[in-house]
Coordinates of C-alpha atoms and ligand atoms in Angstrom, one line a residue:
M63 CA -9.7 3.1 -15.8
C64 CA -9.6 5.1 -12.6
G65 CA -6.4 5.4 -10.5
I66 CA -6.4 4.6 -6.8
I67 CA -3.8 5.0 -4.1
G68 CA -3.7 4.4 -0.4
C69 CA -0.9 5.0 2.0
A70 CA 0.1 4.5 5.7
G71 CA 3.2 5.6 7.6
R72 CA 3.9 8.9 5.7
G73 CA 3.1 11.1 8.6
G74 CA 2.8 14.8 7.8
E75 CA 3.7 13.9 4.2
T76 CA 0.6 11.8 3.6
L77 CA -1.4 14.3 1.6
D78 CA 1.6 15.2 -0.6
T79 CA 2.3 11.5 -1.1
L80 CA -1.3 10.9 -2.2
M81 CA -1.2 13.9 -4.6
H82 CA 2.2 12.7 -6.0
G83 CA 0.8 9.2 -6.5
L84 CA -2.3 10.6 -8.2
S85 CA -0.1 12.6 -10.6
K86 CA 1.5 9.4 -11.6
L87 CA -1.9 7.7 -12.0
E88 CA -3.6 10.5 -13.9
Y89 CA -3.1 8.6 -17.2
R90 CA -5.8 6.2 -15.9
G91 CA -8.5 8.9 -15.6
Y92 CA -8.5 12.6 -15.3
D93 CA -12.1 13.9 -15.2
S94 CA -12.2 14.4 -11.4
A95 CA -10.1 13.6 -8.4
G96 CA -10.3 13.4 -4.6
V97 CA -8.4 12.5 -1.4
A98 CA -9.3 11.5 2.1
L99 CA -7.2 11.6 5.2
S100 CA -8.2 9.7 8.3
N101 CA -7.0 9.6 11.9
E102 CA -9.5 10.3 14.7
E103 CA -11.4 12.2 12.1
L104 CA -12.0 11.8 8.4
S105 CA -11.4 14.6 6.0
V106 CA -12.4 14.4 2.3
R107 CA -11.8 16.8 -0.6
R108 CA -13.1 16.1 -4.2
K109 CA -13.2 18.1 -7.3
A110 CA -14.4 17.8 -10.9
G111 CA -11.7 18.4 -13.5
T112 CA -8.0 17.5 -13.6
L113 CA -5.8 17.0 -10.6
D114 CA -4.8 20.6 -10.8
A115 CA -8.4 21.6 -9.8
L116 CA -8.1 19.4 -6.7
R117 CA -4.6 20.8 -6.0
S118 CA -5.8 24.4 -6.2
S119 CA -8.7 23.7 -3.9
L120 CA -6.3 22.1 -1.4
S121 CA -3.9 25.0 -1.5
S122 CA -6.6 27.6 -1.0
Q123 CA -8.0 25.9 2.1
T124 CA -6.6 23.3 4.4
L125 CA -8.2 19.9 3.8
L126 CA -10.0 20.1 7.1
D127 CA -11.6 23.5 6.4
G128 CA -13.6 22.1 3.4
D129 CA -17.3 22.4 3.3
D130 CA -17.8 18.8 2.2
S131 CA -15.4 17.1 4.5
T132 CA -14.8 17.0 8.2
V133 CA -16.5 14.8 10.6
E134 CA -14.9 16.3 13.7
G135 CA -11.6 17.4 15.0
D136 CA -9.5 20.5 14.4
G137 CA -6.6 19.6 12.3
L138 CA -4.4 16.9 10.7
H139 CA -2.8 14.5 13.1
D140 CA 0.7 13.4 13.1
N141 CA 0.3 10.2 11.1
P142 CA -3.0 9.9 9.3
V143 CA -3.7 7.2 6.7
G144 CA -5.0 8.4 3.3
I145 CA -6.6 7.4 0.1
G146 CA -6.7 9.2 -3.3
H147 CA -8.5 8.7 -6.5
T148 CA -8.5 10.0 -10.1
R149 CA -11.6 9.2 -12.0
W150 CA -12.6 8.1 -15.5
S151 CA -16.4 8.2 -15.4
T152 CA -18.5 5.2 -15.9
H153 CA -21.6 5.9 -13.8
G154 CA -22.6 9.6 -13.8
P155 CA -20.9 12.6 -15.3
P156 CA -17.6 14.1 -13.9
T157 CA -19.0 16.4 -11.1
D158 CA -17.8 17.1 -7.6
D159 CA -20.5 14.9 -6.2
N160 CA -19.6 11.9 -8.4
A161 CA -15.8 12.3 -7.6
H162 CA -14.4 9.8 -5.2
P163 CA -13.9 9.2 -2.2
H164 CA -17.5 8.5 -1.4
R165 CA -18.8 8.4 2.2
D166 CA -21.4 6.7 4.3
C167 CA -24.3 8.4 6.1
T168 CA -22.2 9.2 9.2
G169 CA -19.2 10.5 7.3
R170 CA -17.0 8.0 9.2
V171 CA -16.2 5.8 6.1
A172 CA -14.6 6.9 2.9
V173 CA -14.1 4.6 -0.2
I174 CA -12.4 4.8 -3.5
H175 CA -13.0 2.3 -6.3
N176 CA -11.8 1.4 -9.8
G177 CA -14.1 -0.9 -11.8
I178 CA -17.8 -1.5 -12.1
I179 CA -20.1 -2.9 -9.5
E180 CA -22.6 -4.7 -11.5
N181 CA -25.3 -5.2 -8.8
Y182 CA -25.1 -1.7 -7.5
Q183 CA -28.7 -0.8 -8.3
E184 CA -30.0 -3.7 -6.4
L185 CA -27.7 -2.9 -3.4
R186 CA -28.6 0.8 -3.6
D187 CA -32.4 0.1 -3.6
E188 CA -31.9 -2.2 -0.6
L189 CA -29.8 0.4 1.3
A190 CA -32.2 3.2 0.4
A191 CA -35.1 1.2 1.8
E192 CA -33.1 0.9 5.0
G193 CA -32.8 4.7 5.2
H194 CA -29.4 5.3 3.7
E195 CA -29.0 8.5 1.7
F196 CA -27.1 8.7 -1.5
H197 CA -25.5 11.8 -3.0
S198 CA -24.0 10.7 -6.2
D199 CA -24.8 8.7 -9.4
T200 CA -22.0 6.3 -8.9
D201 CA -22.0 2.6 -8.3
T202 CA -19.2 3.1 -5.8
E203 CA -21.3 4.9 -3.2
V204 CA -23.0 1.7 -2.1
V205 CA -19.7 0.4 -0.7
P206 CA -19.3 2.9 2.2
H207 CA -22.9 2.4 3.1
L208 CA -22.5 -1.4 3.2
I209 CA -19.4 -0.9 5.4
E210 CA -21.5 1.4 7.7
T211 CA -24.2 -1.2 8.0
A212 CA -21.7 -3.9 8.9
L213 CA -20.0 -1.6 11.5
D214 CA -23.4 -0.9 13.0
T215 CA -23.9 -4.6 13.6
G216 CA -20.8 -4.5 15.8
M217 CA -18.3 -6.0 13.4
A218 CA -14.7 -5.0 13.7
P219 CA -13.5 -2.6 10.9
E220 CA -11.6 -5.2 8.9
E221 CA -14.4 -7.7 9.1
A222 CA -16.9 -5.0 8.1
V223 CA -15.0 -4.3 5.0
R224 CA -14.7 -7.9 4.0
S225 CA -18.4 -8.4 4.7
A226 CA -19.3 -5.4 2.5
V227 CA -17.1 -6.5 -0.3
S228 CA -18.6 -10.0 -0.2
R229 CA -21.9 -8.4 -1.4
L230 CA -20.3 -6.9 -4.5
E231 CA -20.5 -8.4 -8.0
G232 CA -18.4 -7.1 -10.8
A233 CA -14.9 -5.6 -11.1
Y234 CA -13.3 -3.7 -8.3
A235 CA -10.1 -2.5 -6.7
I236 CA -11.3 -0.8 -3.6
C237 CA -9.6 1.1 -0.8
A238 CA -11.4 2.3 2.3
V239 CA -10.6 4.3 5.5
I240 CA -12.6 4.6 8.6
A241 CA -12.4 7.5 11.1
G242 CA -10.6 6.4 14.2
V243 CA -9.0 3.4 12.6
D244 CA -5.3 3.7 11.6
R245 CA -5.5 1.4 8.6
V246 CA -6.3 1.4 4.9
F247 CA -8.4 -1.6 3.8
A248 CA -8.3 -2.9 0.3
A249 CA -9.9 -5.5 -1.9
R250 CA -9.4 -6.7 -5.4
N251 CA -11.5 -8.5 -8.0
D252 CA -10.8 -8.1 -11.8
S253 CA -9.2 -4.6 -11.4
P254 CA -5.5 -4.1 -10.8
L255 CA -4.1 -3.5 -7.3
V256 CA -0.5 -3.6 -6.0
L257 CA 0.9 -3.2 -2.6
G258 CA 4.2 -1.3 -2.0
I259 CA 6.5 -2.0 0.9
S260 CA 9.1 0.5 2.1
E261 CA 11.0 0.6 5.4
E262 CA 8.7 3.2 6.9
A263 CA 5.5 3.3 4.9
Y264 CA 3.1 1.0 3.0
F265 CA 1.1 1.7 -0.2
L266 CA -1.7 0.4 -2.2
A267 CA -2.2 1.5 -5.8
S268 CA -3.6 0.7 -9.2
D269 CA -0.1 0.8 -10.6
V270 CA 3.5 0.8 -9.4
P271 CA 4.5 4.4 -10.6
A272 CA 2.1 5.8 -7.9
F273 CA 4.7 4.8 -5.2
R274 CA 7.8 3.9 -7.1
E275 CA 9.6 6.9 -5.7
F276 CA 9.4 5.4 -2.3
T277 CA 10.0 1.7 -2.9
D278 CA 10.8 -1.0 -5.5
Q279 CA 9.3 -3.8 -3.4
V280 CA 5.8 -4.8 -4.4
V281 CA 3.2 -7.5 -3.8
Y282 CA 0.7 -8.2 -6.6
L283 CA -2.7 -8.9 -5.2
D284 CA -4.9 -11.6 -6.7
D285 CA -8.6 -11.6 -7.3
G286 CA -10.5 -12.3 -4.1
E287 CA -7.8 -11.0 -1.9
F288 CA -8.0 -8.3 0.8
A289 CA -5.1 -6.2 2.1
V290 CA -4.6 -4.1 5.2
I291 CA -1.8 -1.6 5.7
N292 CA -0.9 0.6 8.6
K293 CA 2.2 2.4 9.7
N294 CA 3.7 -0.8 11.1
G295 CA 3.1 -3.3 8.3
W296 CA 0.8 -5.1 5.9
R297 CA -1.3 -8.2 5.6
V298 CA -3.1 -10.0 2.8
T299 CA -6.0 -12.3 3.5
D300 CA -8.8 -14.1 1.8
V301 CA -12.5 -13.4 2.2
D302 CA -12.6 -15.4 5.5
G303 CA -9.7 -13.4 6.9
T304 CA -7.2 -16.3 6.6
V305 CA -3.8 -14.9 5.9
V306 CA -2.4 -15.5 2.4
E307 CA 1.3 -15.9 2.0
K308 CA 2.5 -13.5 -0.8
S309 CA 5.9 -13.2 -2.4
I310 CA 7.6 -9.8 -2.6
N311 CA 8.8 -8.7 -6.1
T312 CA 11.4 -6.2 -7.0
I313 CA 10.6 -3.6 -9.6
E314 CA 13.5 -3.3 -12.1
W315 CA 12.8 0.1 -13.6
D316 CA 13.9 3.5 -12.3
P317 CA 11.6 6.1 -10.8
E318 CA 13.0 8.6 -13.4
E319 CA 11.5 6.5 -16.1
T320 CA 8.1 7.8 -15.1
G321 CA 9.1 11.5 -15.5
K322 CA 9.0 13.7 -18.7
S323 CA 12.9 14.1 -18.8
G324 CA 12.6 17.6 -20.3
Y325 CA 10.2 16.7 -23.1
D326 CA 7.0 18.7 -23.4
H327 CA 4.9 15.6 -23.3
Y328 CA 5.2 12.0 -22.3
M329 CA 4.2 11.0 -25.8
L330 CA 7.2 12.8 -27.3
K331 CA 9.5 11.3 -24.7
E332 CA 8.2 7.9 -25.3
I333 CA 8.5 8.2 -29.1
H334 CA 12.1 9.1 -28.4
E335 CA 12.6 6.2 -26.1
Q336 CA 12.0 3.7 -28.8
P337 CA 15.6 2.9 -29.7
R338 CA 16.3 2.1 -26.0
A339 CA 13.0 0.2 -25.6
L340 CA 13.8 -1.9 -28.7
R341 CA 17.3 -2.7 -27.4
Q342 CA 15.9 -3.8 -24.1
C343 CA 13.4 -6.0 -26.0
L344 CA 16.1 -7.7 -28.1
Q345 CA 18.7 -8.0 -25.3
G346 CA 19.7 -11.5 -24.6
R347 CA 17.1 -13.0 -27.0
V348 CA 19.0 -13.0 -30.3
D349 CA 22.0 -15.2 -31.1
E350 CA 23.2 -13.5 -34.2
L351 CA 26.1 -15.9 -34.8
G352 CA 23.8 -19.0 -34.4
G353 CA 21.1 -17.2 -36.4
E354 CA 18.4 -18.0 -33.9
V355 CA 16.1 -16.4 -31.4
L356 CA 15.8 -17.8 -27.9
L357 CA 12.9 -16.9 -25.7
D358 CA 14.0 -18.8 -22.6
E359 CA 11.0 -17.6 -20.5
L360 CA 8.6 -19.6 -22.8
G361 CA 7.7 -23.2 -22.3
A362 CA 7.2 -25.5 -25.3
L363 CA 4.8 -24.1 -27.9
D364 CA 3.8 -26.1 -30.9
P365 CA 0.4 -24.7 -32.0
D366 CA -1.5 -25.9 -35.0
T367 CA -3.1 -22.5 -35.3
V368 CA -2.9 -19.1 -33.5
Q369 CA -5.6 -16.7 -32.6
F370 CA -4.8 -13.2 -31.4
V371 CA -7.1 -11.2 -29.2
A372 CA -6.4 -7.5 -28.5
C373 CA -7.8 -4.0 -28.6
G374 CA -6.9 -0.7 -30.2
T375 CA -3.2 -0.3 -30.9
S376 CA -2.5 -3.7 -29.5
Y377 CA -5.0 -5.1 -32.1
H378 CA -2.9 -3.5 -34.8
A379 CA 0.2 -5.2 -33.4
A380 CA -1.9 -8.5 -33.4
L381 CA -2.8 -8.0 -37.1
Y382 CA 0.9 -7.7 -37.8
G383 CA 1.7 -10.7 -35.7
A384 CA -0.9 -12.8 -37.4
Q385 CA 0.7 -12.0 -40.8
L386 CA 4.1 -13.1 -39.5
F387 CA 2.7 -16.4 -38.2
R388 CA 1.0 -17.1 -41.6
S389 CA 4.3 -16.3 -43.3
I390 CA 5.9 -19.2 -41.4
G391 CA 3.0 -21.6 -42.3
I392 CA 1.0 -21.4 -39.1
P393 CA -2.6 -20.3 -39.7
A394 CA -3.3 -17.2 -37.6
Q395 CA -6.1 -14.7 -37.2
A396 CA -6.4 -11.5 -35.2
F397 CA -9.7 -10.8 -33.3
I398 CA -10.8 -7.6 -31.7
A399 CA -11.1 -8.8 -28.2
S400 CA -14.5 -7.4 -27.4
E401 CA -15.9 -9.3 -30.4
Y402 CA -14.2 -12.6 -29.7
A403 CA -16.7 -14.1 -27.3
T404 CA -19.6 -13.5 -29.7
S405 CA -18.2 -16.0 -32.3
V406 CA -15.3 -17.9 -30.8
P407 CA -13.7 -20.0 -33.6
P408 CA -13.2 -23.8 -33.0
I409 CA -10.3 -24.4 -30.7
E410 CA -8.1 -27.4 -31.1
N411 CA -4.4 -27.3 -30.2
D412 CA -4.7 -23.5 -30.6
L413 CA -2.6 -21.0 -29.0
V414 CA -4.5 -17.8 -28.1
I415 CA -2.2 -14.8 -27.8
G416 CA -3.5 -11.8 -25.9
V417 CA -1.5 -8.7 -26.9
T418 CA -2.0 -6.1 -24.2
Q419 CA 0.4 -3.4 -23.1
S420 CA -1.1 -3.0 -19.7
G421 CA -2.1 -6.6 -19.2
E422 CA -5.3 -5.2 -17.6
T423 CA -7.6 -4.5 -20.5
A424 CA -11.0 -6.0 -19.5
D425 CA -12.0 -6.9 -23.1
T426 CA -8.7 -8.7 -23.7
L427 CA -8.8 -10.5 -20.3
S428 CA -12.3 -11.6 -21.0
A429 CA -11.4 -13.0 -24.4
L430 CA -8.4 -14.8 -22.9
R431 CA -10.6 -16.3 -20.2
E432 CA -13.1 -17.5 -22.9
A433 CA -10.3 -19.1 -24.8
R434 CA -9.0 -20.9 -21.7
H435 CA -12.4 -22.0 -20.8
R436 CA -12.6 -23.7 -24.2
G437 CA -9.4 -25.5 -23.7
A438 CA -6.9 -23.3 -25.6
K439 CA -3.4 -22.6 -24.4
T440 CA -2.9 -18.9 -23.7
L441 CA 0.0 -16.6 -24.0
A442 CA 0.1 -12.9 -22.8
V443 CA 2.4 -10.6 -24.7
T444 CA 2.5 -7.7 -22.3
N445 CA 4.6 -4.9 -20.9
V446 CA 3.6 -5.1 -17.3
V447 CA 5.2 -7.8 -15.2
G448 CA 2.7 -9.2 -12.7
S449 CA -0.3 -7.9 -14.6
T450 CA -3.5 -9.9 -14.7
A451 CA -2.9 -11.1 -18.2
A452 CA 0.6 -12.2 -17.3
R453 CA -0.6 -14.1 -14.3
E454 CA -3.7 -15.7 -15.8
C455 CA -2.2 -16.9 -19.0
D456 CA -0.3 -20.2 -19.3
E457 CA 2.7 -18.3 -20.7
A458 CA 3.9 -14.7 -20.6
L459 CA 6.2 -12.9 -23.0
Y460 CA 7.3 -9.4 -21.9
I461 CA 7.8 -6.7 -24.5
R462 CA 10.2 -4.8 -22.0
A463 CA 9.3 -1.3 -23.2
G464 CA 9.4 0.3 -19.7
P465 CA 6.6 2.3 -18.3
E466 CA 4.4 4.2 -20.8
I467 CA 2.4 7.1 -19.4
G468 CA 1.0 8.9 -22.4
V469 CA -2.4 7.5 -23.2
A470 CA -1.4 7.2 -26.9
A471 CA 0.6 4.0 -27.2
T472 CA 3.9 4.6 -29.0
K473 CA 7.0 2.7 -27.8
T474 CA 4.9 -0.2 -26.6
F475 CA 3.5 -0.7 -30.1
A476 CA 7.1 -0.8 -31.5
S477 CA 8.0 -3.3 -28.8
Q478 CA 5.0 -5.4 -29.4
L479 CA 5.8 -5.7 -33.1
I480 CA 9.4 -6.7 -32.3
T481 CA 8.3 -9.2 -29.6
L482 CA 5.9 -10.8 -32.0
S483 CA 8.6 -10.9 -34.6
L484 CA 10.9 -12.6 -32.1
L485 CA 8.2 -15.1 -31.3
T486 CA 7.8 -16.2 -34.9
L487 CA 11.6 -16.5 -35.2
H488 CA 11.7 -18.5 -32.0
L489 CA 9.1 -20.9 -33.4
N490 CA 10.4 -21.0 -36.9
G491 CA 14.1 -21.7 -36.5
S492 CA 15.0 -21.5 -40.2
E493 CA 18.2 -20.6 -42.1
D494 CA 16.4 -17.8 -43.8
D495 CA 16.1 -16.1 -40.5
R496 CA 19.6 -14.6 -40.6
D497 CA 18.6 -11.6 -42.7
V498 CA 15.6 -10.9 -40.6
I499 CA 17.7 -11.1 -37.4
A500 CA 20.2 -8.7 -38.9
G501 CA 17.3 -6.3 -39.7
L502 CA 16.3 -6.5 -36.1
R503 CA 19.8 -5.7 -34.9
D504 CA 19.8 -2.6 -37.0
L505 CA 16.4 -1.5 -35.9
P506 CA 17.2 0.7 -32.9
S507 CA 19.8 2.7 -34.8
N508 CA 17.4 3.1 -37.8
V509 CA 14.7 4.4 -35.5
Q510 CA 17.3 6.8 -34.0
A511 CA 18.2 8.0 -37.5
I512 CA 14.5 8.9 -38.1
L513 CA 14.3 10.7 -34.8
D514 CA 17.4 12.7 -35.5
D515 CA 16.3 13.8 -38.9
T516 CA 12.6 14.0 -39.7
N517 CA 10.5 16.4 -41.6
A518 CA 7.3 15.2 -39.7
R519 CA 6.8 18.6 -38.1
E520 CA 6.8 20.4 -41.5
I521 CA 4.3 18.0 -42.9
A522 CA 2.1 18.6 -39.8
E523 CA 2.4 22.4 -40.3
E524 CA 1.4 22.1 -43.9
Y525 CA -1.7 19.9 -43.4
H526 CA -2.9 20.3 -39.8
D527 CA -6.1 22.2 -40.8
S528 CA -7.3 19.7 -43.4
D529 CA -10.8 18.2 -43.6
A530 CA -9.7 14.6 -42.9
Y531 CA -6.7 12.3 -43.1
F532 CA -6.3 8.9 -44.7
F533 CA -3.6 6.3 -44.2
I534 CA -3.1 3.4 -46.6
G535 CA -0.7 0.4 -46.8
R536 CA -0.6 -3.2 -47.9
G537 CA 0.5 -6.4 -46.1
L538 CA 2.5 -5.5 -43.0
H539 CA 1.9 -1.8 -43.8
H540 CA -1.9 -2.3 -43.4
P541 CA -1.7 -2.4 -39.5
V542 CA 0.7 0.6 -39.7
A543 CA -2.0 2.5 -41.7
L544 CA -4.6 1.6 -39.1
E545 CA -2.3 2.6 -36.3
G546 CA -1.3 5.9 -38.0
A547 CA -5.0 6.8 -38.2
L548 CA -5.8 5.8 -34.7
K549 CA -2.9 7.8 -33.3
F550 CA -3.8 10.8 -35.4
K551 CA -7.5 10.9 -34.4
E552 CA -7.0 10.1 -30.7
I553 CA -4.6 13.0 -30.0
S554 CA -5.5 15.6 -32.7
Y555 CA -9.4 15.0 -32.5
E556 CA -9.3 15.2 -36.3
H557 CA -11.1 12.7 -38.5
A558 CA -8.6 10.1 -39.7
E559 CA -9.1 6.6 -41.1
G560 CA -6.7 3.8 -42.2
F561 CA -7.4 1.4 -45.0
P562 CA -5.7 -1.5 -46.8
A563 CA -4.4 0.4 -49.8
G564 CA -6.4 -1.7 -52.3
E565 CA -9.6 -1.1 -50.5
L566 CA -9.7 2.6 -51.0
K567 CA -11.3 2.4 -54.4
H568 CA -14.1 0.2 -53.0
G569 CA -15.8 3.1 -51.2
P570 CA -13.5 5.4 -49.2
L571 CA -12.2 7.0 -52.4
A572 CA -15.5 9.0 -52.4
L573 CA -14.2 10.9 -49.4
V574 CA -10.9 11.9 -51.0
T575 CA -10.6 15.5 -52.1
E576 CA -7.9 18.1 -52.5
N577 CA -8.3 18.8 -48.7
T578 CA -7.8 15.3 -47.4
P579 CA -4.1 14.3 -47.3
V580 CA -3.3 10.7 -47.9
F581 CA -0.4 9.1 -46.1
A582 CA 0.8 6.1 -48.2
V583 CA 3.3 3.6 -46.7
V584 CA 5.4 2.1 -49.6
T585 CA 8.6 0.3 -49.0
G586 CA 10.7 -2.0 -51.1
D587 CA 10.2 -2.3 -54.9
G588 CA 8.2 -5.5 -55.1
E589 CA 4.7 -6.4 -56.1
Q590 CA 3.1 -4.8 -53.1
A591 CA 4.9 -1.5 -53.6
R592 CA 3.9 -1.5 -57.3
K593 CA 0.3 -2.1 -56.4
T594 CA 0.2 0.6 -53.7
I595 CA 1.7 3.0 -56.1
G596 CA -1.3 2.3 -58.3
N597 CA -3.5 3.3 -55.4
V598 CA -1.5 6.4 -54.9
K599 CA -2.1 7.4 -58.5
E600 CA -5.8 7.0 -58.0
V601 CA -5.6 9.4 -55.1
E602 CA -3.4 11.8 -56.9
A603 CA -5.9 11.9 -59.8
R604 CA -8.5 13.2 -57.3
D605 CA -6.0 16.1 -56.4
A606 CA -5.5 14.8 -52.8
P607 CA -2.1 15.6 -51.4
V608 CA 0.0 12.5 -51.0
I609 CA 2.6 12.0 -48.4
A610 CA 4.7 8.9 -49.1
V611 CA 6.4 7.1 -46.2
T612 CA 9.1 5.3 -48.0
D613 CA 12.6 3.9 -48.0
G614 CA 13.1 5.2 -51.6
A615 CA 13.3 1.8 -53.2
S616 CA 10.3 2.3 -55.4
D617 CA 9.5 5.4 -57.5
V618 CA 6.6 6.5 -55.3
E619 CA 8.2 9.9 -54.8
R620 CA 7.2 10.8 -58.4
Y621 CA 3.6 10.7 -57.4
A622 CA 3.9 12.2 -53.9
D623 CA 3.7 15.8 -52.8
H624 CA 6.0 15.0 -49.8
V625 CA 8.2 12.2 -48.6
L626 CA 8.8 11.0 -45.1
E627 CA 11.9 8.9 -45.5
I628 CA 12.9 5.8 -43.6
P629 CA 16.2 3.9 -43.8
E630 CA 16.4 0.9 -46.0
S631 CA 15.6 -2.2 -44.0
T632 CA 13.7 -5.6 -44.1
P633 CA 9.9 -5.6 -44.8
R634 CA 9.0 -6.4 -41.2
T635 CA 11.2 -3.6 -39.7
A636 CA 10.1 -1.2 -42.4
A637 CA 6.6 -1.3 -41.0
L638 CA 7.9 -0.2 -37.6
L639 CA 10.1 2.5 -39.0
A640 CA 7.2 3.9 -41.1
N641 CA 5.1 4.0 -37.9
V642 CA 7.7 6.2 -36.2
Q643 CA 7.3 8.9 -38.8
L644 CA 3.5 8.7 -38.5
Q645 CA 3.7 8.9 -34.7
L646 CA 5.7 12.1 -35.1
V647 CA 3.3 13.6 -37.6
S648 CA 0.4 12.9 -35.3
Y649 CA 2.3 14.4 -32.3
H650 CA 3.2 17.6 -34.1
A651 CA -0.3 18.0 -35.6
A652 CA -1.9 17.6 -32.1
A653 CA 0.7 20.1 -30.7
L654 CA -0.1 22.7 -33.4
L655 CA -3.8 22.2 -32.6
D656 CA -3.0 22.7 -28.9
R657 CA -4.5 19.5 -27.8
P658 CA -3.9 17.9 -24.4
I659 CA -1.6 15.3 -26.0
D660 CA -1.0 13.0 -23.0
K661 CA -4.5 13.0 -21.8
P662 CA -6.9 13.0 -24.8
R663 CA -10.5 13.7 -23.9
N664 CA -12.7 10.7 -23.1
L665 CA -9.8 8.2 -23.2
A666 CA -7.8 6.4 -20.5
K667 CA -4.6 4.5 -20.6
S668 CA -5.9 1.3 -19.1
V669 CA -9.4 0.3 -19.9
T670 CA -10.6 -2.0 -17.2
V671 CA -14.3 -2.1 -18.1
E672 CA -15.9 -4.1 -21.0
Ligands
AGP1093 C1 -3.9 3.6 -28.2 O1 -3.1 4.6 -28.3 C2 -4.6 3.3 -27.0 N1 -3.8 3.4 -25.9 C3 -5.5 2.0 -27.0 O2 -5.9 1.8 -28.2 C4 -4.8 0.8 -26.4 O3 -3.9 0.2 -27.2 C5 -6.0 -0.3 -26.1 O4 -6.8 0.3 -25.1 C6 -5.4 -1.6 -25.5 O5 -4.7 -1.4 -24.4 P1 -3.7 -2.5 -23.9 O6 -2.6 -2.7 -24.9 O7 -3.2 -2.0 -22.5 O8 -4.5 -3.8 -23.8

């Protein structure tokens, strides 16, 4: 949800380092932002709005000149420690006062937080009764006051932070600084937090891109752990202060992978990265001569049934995966993760697969925990090595898409589909797999062919001022229809819905008019294509413009106003190819409507609250 960063050892570059880190974390929240620098004195600056608003306020005045900031002192010191935050509001609107960092009564302590403190009202009442004054609507503000109280009892700073955090219930990744103390303190429970280690400086952040430019060495913190960094080193402890031995991991992707590489938006860049992402996903996993798929990272899996839990785009990938599992004779069902716990189906030798790009989505983690609690084996299909889902599940299968910054999931959806496809091939091991495997091999170049020659922009130009947009498809194209609509609505802010093609006539057809384009995904020339063409005719009879996404195998073109072509392929790869065309239409429509494509309003990349 929110993005947090802390650093020590960057000397005069500390503020720039924080601002750079926040720019890499802005995908996690962008309704307000703030920074604090601490040495003998503590200086804080916070602003509602995007990071640019904070940046301008910093360039117009030095941090220490701010009206809301300085405790004492007359300037930045040589080597301050610092923390920074970019917010996605949960408690209180995005205002200057609600922006982080939050301070205690004395102005000595500053805290940033990602997550939700569930018992904050109780703590706030208690602290207010003791005379503490609050200036925001946030749950976070109780934390600096708790630290203040602990410091007042004579505790050392590190102990005071641990003591304050031990009072919290809920989800948090927290960083705190205290005037006169050359350290950043951090704690984690149910919200992501990683520690970065370079030769001269140390970092804490919600996600690796925040400090990837400075180091590829990271430590993943676990729930219940505390970390301390200063310019000389780092330490991780448990709640009692006992040192916890942690392993240091090396990040394999390049810092450049988190830049825009000349594209106007991350989303467009990430759409164009799909051929490479798919190659990475397939690499070393497919034995074409032997006609088999080998996923060496997985232990033995022999489930009687499979349940998927996921949210949003990942749920659409899960719907696709469930169909593939059923096609190899394993009963499978996809659940929206936030609904899973309300009616968990019976679990008996079940495999529960959490599909989650970030590996940090609270709804999905909660469903996976419920499944584990009931005795199921769990598997995380995720993009983020070391993410909570990857660490908590019995098994992890990585989609290898590389970092995705745009809030709208694009390349990770493609990589999720292919990873789930590989998983079913790995479990199936049948002779018939050879054609499917050949289809997978051709997939990256087929996606490239679409990217090199698409009329998606013309379609967007023609229809971007319509009343609403509908997306239909059957079988494996149903999840693509849902995903096409989700992408369209989240970045264009236009009304868009996806339906199973056959369902249109059972209600939604009432909405169809000459001003509601219908995108129909029709590939192959089999029974499903024939039936979807029947649904297209129903739409056409209501004068709605039809845009067929097709490989040309059927005669759907006869009934369509426009065609978005995809190369001939296998049914399971056709779904992915059709989705690429729909991603491009959404992107161009949103660009024509001048929407903030990479940071759609009200949304965040990683949703770490339930
Ligand atoms: C879609 O573009 C969104 N980014 C969103 O639906 C996302 O897929 C969902 O929040 C789940 O995220 P996850 O894959 O990180 O769990």
